[in-house]
mmCIF file of C-alpha atoms and ligand atoms in Angstrom:
data_model
loop_
_atom_site.group_PDB
_atom_site.id
_atom_site.type_symbol
_atom_site.label_atom_id
_atom_site.label_comp_id
_atom_site.label_asym_id
_atom_site.label_seq_id
_atom_site.Cartn_x
_atom_site.Cartn_y
_atom_site.Cartn_z
ATOM 1 C CA MET A 1 0.000 0.000 0.000
ATOM 2 C CA ILE A 2 1.412 3.372 -1.000
ATOM 3 C CA LYS A 3 1.026 5.945 1.765
ATOM 4 C CA ILE A 4 0.418 9.470 0.490
ATOM 5 C CA LYS A 5 1.856 12.118 2.793
ATOM 6 C CA SER A 6 0.153 15.383 3.739
ATOM 7 C CA SER A 7 2.092 18.619 3.400
ATOM 8 C CA ALA A 8 2.568 18.674 7.197
ATOM 9 C CA GLU A 9 4.061 15.192 6.979
ATOM 10 C CA ILE A 10 6.304 16.220 4.101
ATOM 11 C CA GLN A 11 7.578 19.088 6.261
ATOM 12 C CA LYS A 12 8.557 16.602 8.973
ATOM 13 C CA MET A 13 10.186 14.305 6.442
ATOM 14 C CA LEU A 14 12.164 17.282 5.121
ATOM 15 C CA LYS A 15 13.855 17.662 8.496
ATOM 16 C CA ALA A 16 14.917 13.988 8.658
ATOM 17 C CA ASN A 17 16.176 14.197 5.095
ATOM 18 C CA GLU A 18 18.070 17.449 5.635
ATOM 19 C CA ILE A 19 19.910 15.768 8.489
ATOM 20 C CA ALA A 20 20.618 12.792 6.229
ATOM 21 C CA ALA A 21 22.031 15.138 3.579
ATOM 22 C CA GLN A 22 24.132 17.012 6.134
ATOM 23 C CA ALA A 23 25.459 13.725 7.477
ATOM 24 C CA LEU A 24 26.343 12.532 3.983
ATOM 25 C CA SER A 25 28.163 15.751 3.215
ATOM 26 C CA PHE A 26 29.977 15.443 6.559
ATOM 27 C CA ALA A 27 30.924 11.853 5.674
ATOM 28 C CA GLY A 28 32.405 13.052 2.384
ATOM 29 C CA ARG A 29 34.489 15.694 4.163
ATOM 30 C CA SER A 30 35.613 13.168 6.758
ATOM 31 C CA ILE A 31 36.906 10.429 4.465
ATOM 32 C CA LYS A 32 40.705 10.259 4.613
ATOM 33 C CA ALA A 33 43.114 7.713 3.184
ATOM 34 C CA GLY A 34 44.367 5.453 5.981
ATOM 35 C CA MET A 35 41.179 5.449 8.016
ATOM 36 C CA SER A 36 39.056 2.333 8.491
ATOM 37 C CA THR A 37 35.417 2.188 7.459
ATOM 38 C CA TYR A 38 34.715 1.524 11.148
ATOM 39 C CA GLU A 39 36.225 4.892 12.095
ATOM 40 C CA LEU A 40 34.237 6.644 9.390
ATOM 41 C CA ASP A 41 31.064 4.957 10.615
ATOM 42 C CA LYS A 42 31.679 6.165 14.166
ATOM 43 C CA LEU A 43 32.074 9.755 12.946
ATOM 44 C CA ILE A 44 28.822 9.459 10.996
ATOM 45 C CA HIS A 45 27.071 7.953 14.019
ATOM 46 C CA ASP A 46 28.125 10.800 16.283
ATOM 47 C CA PHE A 47 27.175 13.432 13.706
ATOM 48 C CA ILE A 48 23.642 12.027 13.312
ATOM 49 C CA VAL A 49 23.137 11.636 17.055
ATOM 50 C CA GLY A 50 24.499 15.169 17.531
ATOM 51 C CA LYS A 51 21.659 16.417 15.320
ATOM 52 C CA GLY A 52 19.133 14.737 17.593
ATOM 53 C CA ALA A 53 18.378 11.998 15.062
ATOM 54 C CA ILE A 54 18.754 8.224 15.108
ATOM 55 C CA PRO A 55 20.936 6.382 12.584
ATOM 56 C CA SER A 56 18.149 3.993 11.630
ATOM 57 C CA SER A 57 20.397 1.550 9.729
ATOM 58 C CA LEU A 58 22.022 0.593 13.045
ATOM 59 C CA GLY A 59 20.473 -2.696 14.053
ATOM 60 C CA TYR A 60 18.170 -2.787 11.016
ATOM 61 C CA CYS A 61 17.793 -6.519 10.283
ATOM 62 C CA GLY A 62 20.880 -6.895 12.474
ATOM 63 C CA PHE A 63 23.079 -4.482 10.456
ATOM 64 C CA LYS A 64 26.179 -3.515 12.445
ATOM 65 C CA GLY A 65 26.792 0.070 11.449
ATOM 66 C CA SER A 66 25.214 3.513 11.298
ATOM 67 C CA ALA A 67 25.965 3.726 7.574
ATOM 68 C CA CYS A 68 26.623 1.258 4.790
ATOM 69 C CA ILE A 69 30.184 1.924 3.589
ATOM 70 C CA SER A 70 31.147 0.136 0.381
ATOM 71 C CA VAL A 71 34.586 0.451 -1.239
ATOM 72 C CA ASN A 72 35.445 0.015 -4.952
ATOM 73 C CA GLU A 73 33.796 -3.204 -6.231
ATOM 74 C CA GLU A 74 31.505 -3.166 -3.196
ATOM 75 C CA LEU A 75 28.178 -1.758 -4.341
ATOM 76 C CA ILE A 76 25.965 -1.499 -1.261
ATOM 77 C CA HIS A 77 25.532 -2.719 2.326
ATOM 78 C CA GLY A 78 29.239 -2.641 3.134
ATOM 79 C CA VAL A 79 29.581 -3.398 6.846
ATOM 80 C CA PRO A 80 31.894 -0.943 8.619
ATOM 81 C CA SER A 81 35.041 -2.795 9.696
ATOM 82 C CA LYS A 82 38.276 -2.017 11.502
ATOM 83 C CA LYS A 83 40.015 -4.204 8.921
ATOM 84 C CA LYS A 84 38.754 -2.276 5.889
ATOM 85 C CA ILE A 85 41.213 0.558 5.318
ATOM 86 C CA ILE A 86 40.357 3.314 2.841
ATOM 87 C CA ARG A 87 43.178 4.075 0.365
ATOM 88 C CA GLU A 88 44.031 6.958 -1.912
ATOM 89 C CA GLY A 89 42.363 6.333 -5.302
ATOM 90 C CA ASP A 90 39.452 4.348 -3.845
ATOM 91 C CA ILE A 91 35.809 5.128 -4.439
ATOM 92 C CA VAL A 92 33.715 4.915 -1.285
ATOM 93 C CA SER A 93 29.924 4.642 -1.299
ATOM 94 C CA VAL A 94 28.224 5.895 1.838
ATOM 95 C CA ASP A 95 24.515 5.158 2.271
ATOM 96 C CA LEU A 96 22.890 6.435 5.448
ATOM 97 C CA THR A 97 19.451 6.717 6.962
ATOM 98 C CA THR A 98 18.170 8.987 9.704
ATOM 99 C CA LEU A 99 15.074 8.840 11.875
ATOM 100 C CA PHE A 100 13.886 12.200 13.195
ATOM 101 C CA ASP A 101 10.552 12.896 14.896
ATOM 102 C CA GLY A 102 9.214 9.591 13.592
ATOM 103 C CA TRP A 103 10.190 10.113 9.935
ATOM 104 C CA GLN A 104 12.946 8.555 7.862
ATOM 105 C CA GLY A 105 15.608 10.157 5.674
ATOM 106 C CA ASP A 106 17.816 8.188 3.278
ATOM 107 C CA ASN A 107 20.566 9.141 0.854
ATOM 108 C CA ALA A 108 23.773 7.816 -0.663
ATOM 109 C CA ARG A 109 26.742 9.000 -2.680
ATOM 110 C CA THR A 110 29.963 7.498 -3.975
ATOM 111 C CA PHE A 111 32.937 9.632 -2.968
ATOM 112 C CA LYS A 112 36.420 9.801 -4.494
ATOM 113 C CA VAL A 113 39.425 9.473 -2.224
ATOM 114 C CA GLY A 114 41.985 11.828 -3.710
ATOM 115 C CA ALA A 115 42.643 11.331 -7.415
ATOM 116 C CA VAL A 116 40.851 8.313 -8.900
ATOM 117 C CA SER A 117 41.171 6.546 -12.256
ATOM 118 C CA PRO A 118 39.441 8.010 -15.342
ATOM 119 C CA GLU A 119 37.184 4.908 -15.347
ATOM 120 C CA ALA A 120 36.124 5.646 -11.778
ATOM 121 C CA GLU A 121 35.493 9.312 -12.639
ATOM 122 C CA ARG A 122 33.238 8.321 -15.532
ATOM 123 C CA LEU A 123 31.342 5.700 -13.533
ATOM 124 C CA LEU A 124 30.560 8.215 -10.780
ATOM 125 C CA LYS A 125 29.516 10.899 -13.242
ATOM 126 C CA VAL A 126 27.195 8.561 -15.156
ATOM 127 C CA THR A 127 25.631 7.119 -11.981
ATOM 128 C CA GLU A 128 24.913 10.548 -10.517
ATOM 129 C CA GLU A 129 23.539 11.799 -13.831
ATOM 130 C CA ALA A 130 21.335 8.671 -14.035
ATOM 131 C CA LEU A 131 19.867 9.613 -10.643
ATOM 132 C CA TYR A 132 18.886 13.039 -12.017
ATOM 133 C CA LYS A 133 17.438 11.460 -15.190
ATOM 134 C CA GLY A 134 15.209 9.435 -12.871
ATOM 135 C CA ILE A 135 14.277 12.416 -10.707
ATOM 136 C CA GLU A 136 13.216 14.395 -13.814
ATOM 137 C CA GLN A 137 10.537 11.780 -14.456
ATOM 138 C CA ALA A 138 9.124 11.988 -10.931
ATOM 139 C CA VAL A 139 6.143 14.169 -11.826
ATOM 140 C CA PRO A 140 2.399 13.586 -11.393
ATOM 141 C CA GLY A 141 0.825 11.590 -14.196
ATOM 142 C CA ASN A 142 4.010 9.657 -14.924
ATOM 143 C CA ARG A 143 4.464 6.137 -13.595
ATOM 144 C CA ILE A 144 7.257 4.441 -11.665
ATOM 145 C CA GLY A 145 8.304 2.749 -14.915
ATOM 146 C CA ASP A 146 9.129 6.136 -16.412
ATOM 147 C CA ILE A 147 11.662 6.723 -13.644
ATOM 148 C CA SER A 148 13.037 3.187 -13.943
ATOM 149 C CA ASN A 149 13.363 3.372 -17.696
ATOM 150 C CA ALA A 150 15.083 6.776 -17.647
ATOM 151 C CA VAL A 151 17.730 5.460 -15.251
ATOM 152 C CA GLN A 152 18.281 2.231 -17.171
ATOM 153 C CA THR A 153 18.415 3.881 -20.578
ATOM 154 C CA TYR A 154 20.991 6.437 -19.488
ATOM 155 C CA VAL A 155 23.200 3.899 -17.697
ATOM 156 C CA GLU A 156 23.164 1.422 -20.577
ATOM 157 C CA ALA A 157 23.729 4.130 -23.212
ATOM 158 C CA ASN A 158 26.959 4.800 -21.338
ATOM 159 C CA GLY A 159 28.014 1.156 -21.428
ATOM 160 C CA TYR A 160 27.297 0.311 -17.798
ATOM 161 C CA HIS A 161 24.851 -2.042 -16.095
ATOM 162 C CA VAL A 162 21.970 -1.509 -13.684
ATOM 163 C CA VAL A 163 21.674 -4.015 -10.883
ATOM 164 C CA ARG A 164 18.341 -5.872 -10.823
ATOM 165 C CA LYS A 165 18.554 -7.532 -7.425
ATOM 166 C CA TYR A 166 18.321 -4.322 -5.367
ATOM 167 C CA ILE A 167 15.967 -1.420 -5.992
ATOM 168 C CA GLY A 168 14.746 1.938 -4.703
ATOM 169 C CA HIS A 169 11.639 2.225 -2.560
ATOM 170 C CA GLY A 170 8.955 4.339 -0.985
ATOM 171 C CA ILE A 171 9.840 5.910 2.375
ATOM 172 C CA GLY A 172 8.008 7.563 5.265
ATOM 173 C CA THR A 173 7.665 6.447 8.853
ATOM 174 C CA GLU A 174 9.313 3.239 7.621
ATOM 175 C CA MET A 175 12.682 3.123 5.851
ATOM 176 C CA HIS A 176 11.192 0.890 3.170
ATOM 177 C CA GLU A 177 7.604 1.372 2.031
ATOM 178 C CA ASP A 178 5.723 0.783 -1.204
ATOM 179 C CA PRO A 179 6.172 1.354 -4.068
ATOM 180 C CA GLU A 180 9.216 -0.505 -5.365
ATOM 181 C CA VAL A 181 11.382 1.769 -7.504
ATOM 182 C CA PRO A 182 13.559 -0.402 -9.779
ATOM 183 C CA ASN A 183 16.404 0.996 -11.840
ATOM 184 C CA PHE A 184 15.124 -0.901 -14.875
ATOM 185 C CA GLY A 185 11.779 -1.212 -16.587
ATOM 186 C CA LYS A 186 9.398 -0.007 -19.224
ATOM 187 C CA PRO A 187 7.935 3.484 -19.558
ATOM 188 C CA GLY A 188 4.230 3.779 -18.756
ATOM 189 C CA ARG A 189 4.238 0.783 -16.388
ATOM 190 C CA GLY A 190 3.834 0.527 -12.644
ATOM 191 C CA PRO A 191 2.053 2.730 -10.101
ATOM 192 C CA ARG A 192 1.008 6.206 -11.184
ATOM 193 C CA LEU A 193 2.816 9.069 -9.446
ATOM 194 C CA VAL A 194 0.671 11.419 -7.399
ATOM 195 C CA PRO A 195 1.515 14.418 -5.196
ATOM 196 C CA GLY A 196 2.432 13.339 -1.661
ATOM 197 C CA MET A 197 4.245 10.176 -2.735
ATOM 198 C CA THR A 198 7.730 10.006 -1.226
ATOM 199 C CA ILE A 199 10.302 7.720 -2.813
ATOM 200 C CA CYS A 200 14.019 6.972 -2.842
ATOM 201 C CA ILE A 201 15.535 6.816 -6.297
ATOM 202 C CA GLU A 202 18.879 5.057 -6.075
ATOM 203 C CA PRO A 203 20.736 3.898 -9.181
ATOM 204 C CA MET A 204 23.132 1.052 -8.355
ATOM 205 C CA VAL A 205 25.510 0.799 -11.290
ATOM 206 C CA ASN A 206 28.101 -1.844 -12.122
ATOM 207 C CA SER A 207 30.950 -1.410 -14.607
ATOM 208 C CA THR A 208 30.899 -4.784 -16.346
ATOM 209 C CA THR A 209 27.868 -6.913 -15.381
ATOM 210 C CA PRO A 210 24.410 -6.520 -13.871
ATOM 211 C CA GLU A 211 25.193 -9.452 -11.582
ATOM 212 C CA VAL A 212 26.186 -9.126 -7.944
ATOM 213 C CA ASN A 213 27.380 -11.437 -5.199
ATOM 214 C CA VAL A 214 26.911 -11.189 -1.457
ATOM 215 C CA LEU A 215 30.053 -11.710 0.631
ATOM 216 C CA GLY A 216 30.441 -14.159 3.510
ATOM 217 C CA ASP A 217 29.430 -11.450 6.004
ATOM 218 C CA LYS A 218 25.908 -11.897 4.485
ATOM 219 C CA TRP A 219 25.637 -8.143 3.823
ATOM 220 C CA THR A 220 28.276 -6.693 1.508
ATOM 221 C CA VAL A 221 27.056 -6.732 -2.106
ATOM 222 C CA VAL A 222 29.825 -6.726 -4.731
ATOM 223 C CA GLU A 223 30.067 -6.359 -8.513
ATOM 224 C CA ALA A 224 30.177 -9.992 -9.665
ATOM 225 C CA ASN A 225 33.330 -9.487 -11.768
ATOM 226 C CA GLY A 226 35.112 -7.575 -9.035
ATOM 227 C CA ASN A 227 35.057 -4.317 -10.987
ATOM 228 C CA LEU A 228 33.991 -0.888 -9.746
ATOM 229 C CA SER A 229 30.391 -0.063 -8.841
ATOM 230 C CA ALA A 230 28.634 3.116 -7.721
ATOM 231 C CA HIS A 231 25.498 4.203 -5.853
ATOM 232 C CA PHE A 232 23.757 7.574 -5.623
ATOM 233 C CA GLU A 233 20.464 8.101 -3.819
ATOM 234 C CA HIS A 234 18.066 10.945 -3.143
ATOM 235 C CA CYS A 235 14.774 10.901 -1.315
ATOM 236 C CA ILE A 236 12.179 12.913 -3.233
ATOM 237 C CA ALA A 237 8.543 13.923 -2.915
ATOM 238 C CA ILE A 238 6.150 14.112 -5.829
ATOM 239 C CA THR A 239 4.479 17.535 -5.850
ATOM 240 C CA ASN A 240 2.039 19.316 -8.157
ATOM 241 C CA ASP A 241 5.057 20.908 -9.690
ATOM 242 C CA LYS A 242 8.695 19.788 -9.946
ATOM 243 C CA PRO A 243 9.991 16.895 -7.835
ATOM 244 C CA LEU A 244 11.072 18.059 -4.382
ATOM 245 C CA ILE A 245 14.520 16.693 -3.545
ATOM 246 C CA MET A 246 14.225 16.264 0.197
ATOM 247 C CA THR A 247 17.826 15.147 0.777
ATOM 248 C CA LEU A 248 19.396 18.586 0.424
ATOM 249 C CA GLU A 249 21.281 20.140 3.327
ATOM 250 C CA SER A 250 18.812 23.032 3.561
ATOM 251 C CA HIS A 251 15.574 24.155 1.937
HETATM 252 N N1 MF3 B 1 19.816 2.912 3.038
HETATM 253 C C1 MF3 B 1 19.472 1.659 2.437
HETATM 254 C C2 MF3 B 1 18.479 1.930 1.332
HETATM 255 O O1 MF3 B 1 18.748 2.788 0.550
HETATM 256 C C3 MF3 B 1 19.088 0.583 3.354
HETATM 257 C C4 MF3 B 1 20.009 0.390 4.492
HETATM 258 S S1 MF3 B 1 20.203 -1.258 4.806
HETATM 259 C C5 MF3 B 1 20.700 -1.265 6.406
HETATM 260 O O2 MF3 B 1 17.430 1.349 1.200
HETATM 261 F F1 MF3 B 1 20.691 -2.474 6.773
HETATM 262 F F2 MF3 B 1 21.884 -0.703 6.494
HETATM 263 F F3 MF3 B 1 19.861 -0.575 7.116
HETATM 264 CO CO1 CO B 2 19.931 4.349 1.293
HETATM 265 CO CO1 CO B 3 17.136 3.753 -0.045
#
């Protein structure tokens, strides 16, 4: 069931999402070569708590971290670890969720650590642009499939692959609500978009295959060929007008 939010509810969600965006920006500023993903996670935890919010990924289905931190071929759900050291030239995906006043915020971005390879640069650029291609379609009258297809078309036109096994989602008082928001599909299909719908659009893009594997820790999802992957996510609201990107640091 898709829950349509009132404008008062959207206002509350904005706060949770602003904190999520601030925390993500803080994470980007905090990443340094030589630090472990565990250390980065602790910084993110303290930042979110310092804003009066709850890092809602912590303990979610048993997840041991306040953020998912995924390095290079790791796509999503990287478990923060003292053994995972971030190096110059890595790409680091941070995906974090915040609970504030009963409402969830959720966003992700793949950061560069110092200078990265031209392939990494292009992958990040295409994945972020694919997110905005999806957001452009998030207008009343369109359907979820229009978002999905815009993301897929752009990613594949650039020679990359969208992951099928993991998808975007509705969001509200729960981190994951209806509808499903895949990064692949046909235009004109799926639920119709109406004002008050709040969804996370989150292209997950692999360099060389749509396939993924899950590591022995049961969480970390990796590009099946061991090549680079990237993840960008915004939480948006459908309005009567343009899509409202809720995961901005201020409004
Ligand atoms: N933030 C993720 C999403 O975009 C979900 C987090 S999984 C968790 O849907 F286990 F870390 F919570
Ligand atoms: Co997320
Ligand atoms: Co999400």
